[in-house]
């Protein structure tokens, strides 16, 4: 059923989005552009992601969490490059279900995360669509000149690490769809991760200083490691047996009949928004110390090898994954 009391484009901008604008460079969203000054000694890092109703978020997901997820998945890309977030451009394609209360919720979610992550809206566009809602965001960040970590720097002999836990994105989607049988608290934690993942900005400076290559885990751990391997011209050996799981994921895993298949699902599910990266073995102790100082879990999950692609080991034997992860059409 179409939402009621839908405001026009300019009222939405004036009442909901203008308060989110950068006080100096966003020009109050009254212009067609934002004007950014250069920052001597730094490179400007840009990334863009779009999310589509029914594909990247559920039709009944609250729009404040949709807004937060949109911002956070982009900030996750910045974190994996070692960048400091600065601001963002936003495009909103409102569907018929996006009435004024829903738009208010969307803006409120952005306002909360702007305060949390220290970013501002710089500009964008807002339109109506007869199809599903679509939201697109371009995030901007700063990194010391030449310091942005790419996917292309992994070297044979490097170790492979991942922050946090893997699989909560996949299980969170299933929990939100009422497809999991776990206790209420664990279901709530998984749904919260699916709707509002936490970008690993707290580890961005460590990645910038110590990683040889990095990617955020959005398409699935195996897929994103394959992105690194391909860009770097190397192979990556992934040990599925040490996949780091949250308490909720561990509870789910222990109830599986086929543990290998369960770990494959978690390693390819995507939507985790952790950082997978490579680093020289001499930095392992420092990496672990920095992770501990930030109260962040860090797991060594493999090594960089000669060859190509990702070779997956489980229980001491080579296995072939049925799929690598999410692919975009």
Short mmCIF file of C-alpha atoms in Angstrom, two decimals:
data_model
loop_
_atom_site.label_atom_id
_atom_site.label_comp_id
_atom_site.label_asym_id
_atom_site.label_seq_id
_atom_site.Cartn_x
_atom_site.Cartn_y
_atom_site.Cartn_z
CA UNK A 1 0.00 0.00 0.00
CA UNK A 2 1.49 3.41 -0.91
CA UNK A 3 2.61 5.58 1.97
CA UNK A 4 0.68 8.72 2.80
CA UNK A 5 1.72 12.36 3.28
CA UNK A 6 4.71 12.14 0.97
CA UNK A 7 6.63 15.38 0.72
CA UNK A 8 8.13 16.76 -2.46
CA UNK A 9 11.83 16.70 -3.30
CA UNK A 10 12.58 20.19 -2.04
CA UNK A 11 10.68 19.78 1.21
CA UNK A 12 12.55 16.53 1.87
CA UNK A 13 15.86 18.31 1.26
CA UNK A 14 14.93 21.37 3.27
CA UNK A 15 13.49 19.66 6.33
CA UNK A 16 15.37 16.35 6.51
CA UNK A 17 18.64 16.47 4.58
CA UNK A 18 19.86 20.05 4.93
CA UNK A 19 20.48 19.59 8.70
CA UNK A 20 22.91 16.78 7.76
CA UNK A 21 24.99 18.94 5.41
CA UNK A 22 28.58 19.93 6.12
CA UNK A 23 28.35 23.37 7.72
CA UNK A 24 30.99 24.88 5.45
CA UNK A 25 31.51 22.88 2.25
CA UNK A 26 28.05 21.43 1.71
CA UNK A 27 26.66 24.89 0.81
CA UNK A 28 23.52 24.12 2.77
CA UNK A 29 22.46 21.77 -0.05
CA UNK A 30 21.22 24.93 -1.78
CA UNK A 31 23.61 24.57 -4.72
CA UNK A 32 24.10 21.89 -7.37
CA UNK A 33 27.58 21.11 -6.07
CA UNK A 34 29.75 20.87 -2.98
CA UNK A 35 33.16 22.51 -3.07
CA UNK A 36 35.97 20.79 -1.19
CA UNK A 37 39.32 22.37 -0.45
CA UNK A 38 42.45 20.32 -1.04
CA UNK A 39 44.24 18.87 1.96
CA UNK A 40 48.01 19.21 1.52
CA UNK A 41 49.84 15.93 1.98
CA UNK A 42 46.73 13.76 1.59
CA UNK A 43 44.96 11.83 -1.15
CA UNK A 44 41.16 11.93 -1.44
CA UNK A 45 39.73 8.39 -1.41
CA UNK A 46 36.28 7.81 -2.93
CA UNK A 47 34.03 4.77 -2.88
CA UNK A 48 30.44 4.15 -3.96
CA UNK A 49 27.85 1.51 -3.09
CA UNK A 50 24.15 1.24 -3.79
CA UNK A 51 21.56 -0.86 -1.96
CA UNK A 52 18.27 -2.04 -3.41
CA UNK A 53 15.11 -2.97 -1.54
CA UNK A 54 14.54 -6.72 -1.77
CA UNK A 55 18.18 -7.34 -2.74
CA UNK A 56 20.41 -5.70 -0.11
CA UNK A 57 17.78 -5.01 2.53
CA UNK A 58 14.38 -6.48 3.30
CA UNK A 59 11.18 -4.61 2.41
CA UNK A 60 10.20 -4.43 6.08
CA UNK A 61 13.59 -3.30 7.39
CA UNK A 62 13.21 0.00 9.29
CA UNK A 63 14.51 2.86 7.16
CA UNK A 64 16.74 4.23 9.92
CA UNK A 65 18.70 0.96 9.82
CA UNK A 66 18.68 1.01 6.01
CA UNK A 67 20.30 4.46 6.10
CA UNK A 68 22.88 3.31 8.61
CA UNK A 69 23.73 0.22 6.58
CA UNK A 70 24.12 2.31 3.45
CA UNK A 71 26.61 4.62 5.15
CA UNK A 72 28.44 1.87 6.98
CA UNK A 73 29.08 -0.40 4.00
CA UNK A 74 30.78 2.53 2.31
CA UNK A 75 32.78 3.42 5.42
CA UNK A 76 33.90 -0.21 5.49
CA UNK A 77 35.50 0.28 2.07
CA UNK A 78 37.33 3.35 3.38
CA UNK A 79 38.54 1.43 6.44
CA UNK A 80 40.05 -1.29 4.26
CA UNK A 81 42.04 1.37 2.40
CA UNK A 82 43.29 2.86 5.67
CA UNK A 83 41.36 6.09 5.07
CA UNK A 84 39.80 8.57 7.50
CA UNK A 85 36.13 9.27 6.63
CA UNK A 86 35.27 12.83 5.70
CA UNK A 87 31.85 13.10 4.07
CA UNK A 88 29.45 11.60 1.57
CA UNK A 89 27.14 12.23 -1.40
CA UNK A 90 23.69 10.65 -1.30
CA UNK A 91 21.04 9.65 -3.85
CA UNK A 92 17.61 8.54 -2.62
CA UNK A 93 15.11 6.85 -4.95
CA UNK A 94 12.04 6.73 -2.71
CA UNK A 95 9.49 4.00 -3.39
CA UNK A 96 5.76 4.27 -2.73
CA UNK A 97 6.22 2.96 0.82
CA UNK A 98 8.52 5.86 1.72
CA UNK A 99 6.14 8.39 3.22
CA UNK A 100 7.16 11.29 5.43
CA UNK A 101 7.58 9.19 8.61
CA UNK A 102 9.79 6.74 6.72
CA UNK A 103 11.88 9.57 5.29
CA UNK A 104 12.19 11.07 8.76
CA UNK A 105 13.44 7.72 10.06
CA UNK A 106 15.97 7.51 7.21
CA UNK A 107 17.34 10.97 7.99
CA UNK A 108 17.41 10.22 11.72
CA UNK A 109 19.51 7.11 11.08
CA UNK A 110 21.98 9.15 9.05
CA UNK A 111 22.14 11.83 11.74
CA UNK A 112 22.97 9.25 14.41
CA UNK A 113 25.73 7.70 12.34
CA UNK A 114 27.12 11.08 11.28
CA UNK A 115 27.64 11.84 14.96
CA UNK A 116 29.14 8.39 15.56
CA UNK A 117 31.60 8.45 12.66
CA UNK A 118 32.29 12.18 12.30
CA UNK A 119 31.07 12.67 8.72
CA UNK A 120 28.73 15.10 6.97
CA UNK A 121 26.46 15.06 3.94
CA UNK A 122 27.98 17.01 1.04
CA UNK A 123 25.16 16.83 -1.51
CA UNK A 124 23.24 14.48 -3.78
CA UNK A 125 19.77 13.96 -5.21
CA UNK A 126 16.33 12.68 -4.22
CA UNK A 127 13.67 11.29 -6.60
CA UNK A 128 10.55 9.11 -6.63
CA UNK A 129 10.43 5.65 -8.22
CA UNK A 130 7.53 3.28 -8.92
CA UNK A 131 9.87 0.36 -8.30
CA UNK A 132 11.66 -0.76 -5.16
CA UNK A 133 13.53 1.82 -3.10
CA UNK A 134 17.15 2.35 -4.11
CA UNK A 135 19.75 4.32 -2.15
CA UNK A 136 23.25 5.13 -3.36
CA UNK A 137 26.07 6.72 -1.42
CA UNK A 138 29.54 7.94 -2.37
CA UNK A 139 31.87 8.17 0.62
CA UNK A 140 34.92 10.42 0.73
CA UNK A 141 37.93 9.97 2.95
CA UNK A 142 41.48 11.20 3.43
CA UNK A 143 44.65 9.15 3.53
CA UNK A 144 48.26 10.36 3.71
CA UNK A 145 49.58 10.79 0.16
CA UNK A 146 50.47 7.45 -1.35
CA UNK A 147 49.25 5.58 1.71
CA UNK A 148 45.99 4.02 0.49
CA UNK A 149 46.20 0.24 0.76
CA UNK A 150 45.23 -1.57 -2.43
CA UNK A 151 44.33 -5.15 -3.25
CA UNK A 152 47.47 -5.46 -5.34
CA UNK A 153 50.31 -5.50 -2.80
CA UNK A 154 50.27 -9.06 -1.40
CA UNK A 155 53.62 -10.88 -1.61
CA UNK A 156 54.42 -14.58 -1.45
CA UNK A 157 55.19 -15.41 2.18
CA UNK A 158 52.80 -12.83 3.64
CA UNK A 159 50.30 -13.98 6.24
CA UNK A 160 46.54 -13.51 5.78
CA UNK A 161 44.40 -12.07 8.58
CA UNK A 162 40.80 -11.09 9.12
CA UNK A 163 39.32 -8.83 11.78
CA UNK A 164 36.28 -9.76 13.85
CA UNK A 165 34.08 -12.73 12.99
CA UNK A 166 32.80 -14.23 9.76
CA UNK A 167 29.32 -15.45 8.91
CA UNK A 168 27.16 -13.10 10.97
CA UNK A 169 25.96 -11.29 7.84
CA UNK A 170 24.57 -14.47 6.29
CA UNK A 171 23.06 -15.70 9.55
CA UNK A 172 21.70 -12.24 10.31
CA UNK A 173 19.77 -12.24 7.05
CA UNK A 174 18.37 -15.68 7.85
CA UNK A 175 17.46 -14.51 11.35
CA UNK A 176 15.66 -11.46 9.94
CA UNK A 177 13.73 -13.81 7.67
CA UNK A 178 12.78 -16.02 10.66
CA UNK A 179 14.75 -18.95 9.22
CA UNK A 180 16.97 -19.63 12.27
CA UNK A 181 16.26 -21.43 15.51
CA UNK A 182 18.42 -19.81 18.19
CA UNK A 183 17.68 -18.10 21.48
CA UNK A 184 16.17 -14.62 21.27
CA UNK A 185 19.31 -12.77 22.36
CA UNK A 186 21.50 -14.42 19.74
CA UNK A 187 18.90 -13.86 17.04
CA UNK A 188 18.75 -10.18 17.98
CA UNK A 189 22.54 -9.85 17.77
CA UNK A 190 22.62 -11.44 14.33
CA UNK A 191 19.79 -9.26 13.02
CA UNK A 192 21.53 -6.17 14.40
CA UNK A 193 24.73 -7.14 12.57
CA UNK A 194 22.84 -7.69 9.32
CA UNK A 195 21.02 -4.37 9.54
CA UNK A 196 23.77 -2.20 11.03
CA UNK A 197 27.22 -3.74 10.51
CA UNK A 198 30.11 -1.96 12.21
CA UNK A 199 32.85 -0.82 9.80
CA UNK A 200 36.33 -1.52 11.14
CA UNK A 201 37.46 2.10 11.15
CA UNK A 202 39.09 1.45 14.51
CA UNK A 203 41.68 -0.67 12.70
CA UNK A 204 42.13 1.48 9.59
CA UNK A 205 45.37 3.10 10.73
CA UNK A 206 46.91 -0.29 11.52
CA UNK A 207 45.96 -1.61 8.09
CA UNK A 208 47.41 1.51 6.47
CA UNK A 209 50.71 1.14 8.29
CA UNK A 210 51.23 -2.64 8.26
CA UNK A 211 49.11 -4.33 5.57
CA UNK A 212 50.49 -5.14 2.13
CA UNK A 213 47.00 -5.59 0.63
CA UNK A 214 43.46 -5.37 1.99
CA UNK A 215 39.77 -5.60 1.13
CA UNK A 216 36.60 -5.30 3.14
CA UNK A 217 34.61 -8.52 3.46
CA UNK A 218 31.39 -7.68 1.66
CA UNK A 219 31.03 -10.28 -1.11
CA UNK A 220 32.15 -13.16 1.13
CA UNK A 221 35.52 -13.95 2.70
CA UNK A 222 36.57 -16.39 -0.03
CA UNK A 223 35.48 -14.01 -2.80
CA UNK A 224 37.22 -10.99 -1.31
CA UNK A 225 40.43 -12.96 -0.72
CA UNK A 226 40.21 -13.98 -4.36
CA UNK A 227 39.99 -10.29 -5.30
CA UNK A 228 43.28 -9.73 -3.43
CA UNK A 229 44.92 -12.80 -5.01
CA UNK A 230 43.91 -11.78 -8.52
CA UNK A 231 44.98 -8.15 -8.13
CA UNK A 232 48.31 -9.16 -6.56
CA UNK A 233 49.10 -11.99 -8.99
CA UNK A 234 49.48 -14.53 -6.19
CA UNK A 235 47.68 -17.43 -4.59
CA UNK A 236 46.12 -17.48 -1.13
CA UNK A 237 45.84 -20.56 1.08
CA UNK A 238 42.75 -20.26 3.30
CA UNK A 239 42.40 -22.50 6.36
CA UNK A 240 38.67 -22.98 6.82
CA UNK A 241 39.18 -24.77 10.14
CA UNK A 242 40.18 -21.54 11.92
CA UNK A 243 37.31 -19.41 10.64
CA UNK A 244 36.49 -16.98 13.50
CA UNK A 245 32.87 -17.32 14.63
CA UNK A 246 30.75 -15.25 16.98
CA UNK A 247 28.99 -16.94 19.89
CA UNK A 248 25.75 -16.92 17.90
CA UNK A 249 27.41 -18.38 14.80
CA UNK A 250 29.17 -20.99 16.93
CA UNK A 251 25.83 -22.06 18.45
CA UNK A 252 24.37 -22.37 14.95
CA UNK A 253 27.46 -24.26 13.71
CA UNK A 254 27.39 -26.82 16.50
CA UNK A 255 23.93 -27.87 15.41
CA UNK A 256 24.96 -28.55 11.80
CA UNK A 257 25.10 -32.12 10.48
CA UNK A 258 27.81 -31.25 7.93
CA UNK A 259 30.41 -28.95 9.54
CA UNK A 260 32.40 -28.49 6.33
CA UNK A 261 29.34 -27.34 4.38
CA UNK A 262 28.39 -25.02 7.23
CA UNK A 263 31.81 -23.35 7.24
CA UNK A 264 31.70 -23.03 3.46
CA UNK A 265 28.38 -21.22 3.77
CA UNK A 266 29.79 -18.82 6.35
CA UNK A 267 32.96 -18.16 4.34
CA UNK A 268 30.98 -17.30 1.21
CA UNK A 269 27.88 -15.59 2.62
CA UNK A 270 29.11 -11.98 2.61
CA UNK A 271 27.80 -8.90 4.41
CA UNK A 272 30.38 -9.25 7.22
CA UNK A 273 32.19 -5.92 6.65
CA UNK A 274 35.37 -6.98 8.35
CA UNK A 275 38.82 -6.34 6.88
CA UNK A 276 40.74 -9.18 5.23
CA UNK A 277 44.38 -8.28 4.67
CA UNK A 278 47.87 -9.57 4.11
CA UNK A 279 51.00 -8.59 6.04
CA UNK A 280 54.62 -9.62 6.41
CA UNK A 281 55.17 -12.26 9.16
CA UNK A 282 57.44 -9.87 11.08
CA UNK A 283 54.41 -7.69 11.81
CA UNK A 284 52.22 -10.40 13.32
CA UNK A 285 53.08 -9.61 16.94
CA UNK A 286 52.47 -5.90 16.41
CA UNK A 287 49.16 -6.60 14.66
CA UNK A 288 47.97 -8.78 17.52
CA UNK A 289 49.03 -6.18 20.07
CA UNK A 290 47.18 -3.41 18.22
CA UNK A 291 44.06 -5.56 17.89
CA UNK A 292 44.13 -6.39 21.59
CA UNK A 293 44.53 -2.73 22.46
CA UNK A 294 41.36 -2.02 20.49
CA UNK A 295 39.53 -5.02 21.98
CA UNK A 296 39.25 -6.40 18.45
CA UNK A 297 39.46 -10.03 17.47
CA UNK A 298 42.14 -10.77 14.89
CA UNK A 299 42.65 -14.20 13.29
CA UNK A 300 45.39 -15.52 11.04
CA UNK A 301 43.47 -17.51 8.45
CA UNK A 302 46.09 -18.38 5.87
CA UNK A 303 49.11 -17.37 3.84
CA UNK A 304 50.05 -15.93 0.47
CA UNK A 305 51.52 -18.49 -1.91
CA UNK A 306 52.84 -18.71 -5.44
CA UNK A 307 50.12 -19.46 -7.95
CA UNK A 308 46.68 -17.96 -8.36
CA UNK A 309 43.27 -17.92 -6.74
CA UNK A 310 42.24 -19.15 -3.29
CA UNK A 311 43.08 -22.71 -2.23
CA UNK A 312 40.83 -23.80 0.64
CA UNK A 313 41.96 -26.30 3.27
CA UNK A 314 39.67 -28.01 5.76
CA UNK A 315 40.98 -30.55 8.25
CA UNK A 316 44.26 -30.89 6.39
CA UNK A 317 42.78 -31.58 2.96
CA UNK A 318 42.10 -29.42 -0.08
CA UNK A 319 38.44 -28.77 -0.83
CA UNK A 320 36.63 -27.03 -3.67
CA UNK A 321 33.99 -24.46 -2.76
CA UNK A 322 30.70 -24.76 -4.57
CA UNK A 323 30.67 -20.95 -4.83
CA UNK A 324 33.00 -18.13 -3.80
CA UNK A 325 30.52 -15.55 -2.66
CA UNK A 326 28.16 -12.84 -3.85
CA UNK A 327 28.41 -11.68 -7.45
CA UNK A 328 26.89 -8.45 -8.69
CA UNK A 329 24.75 -8.43 -11.82
#
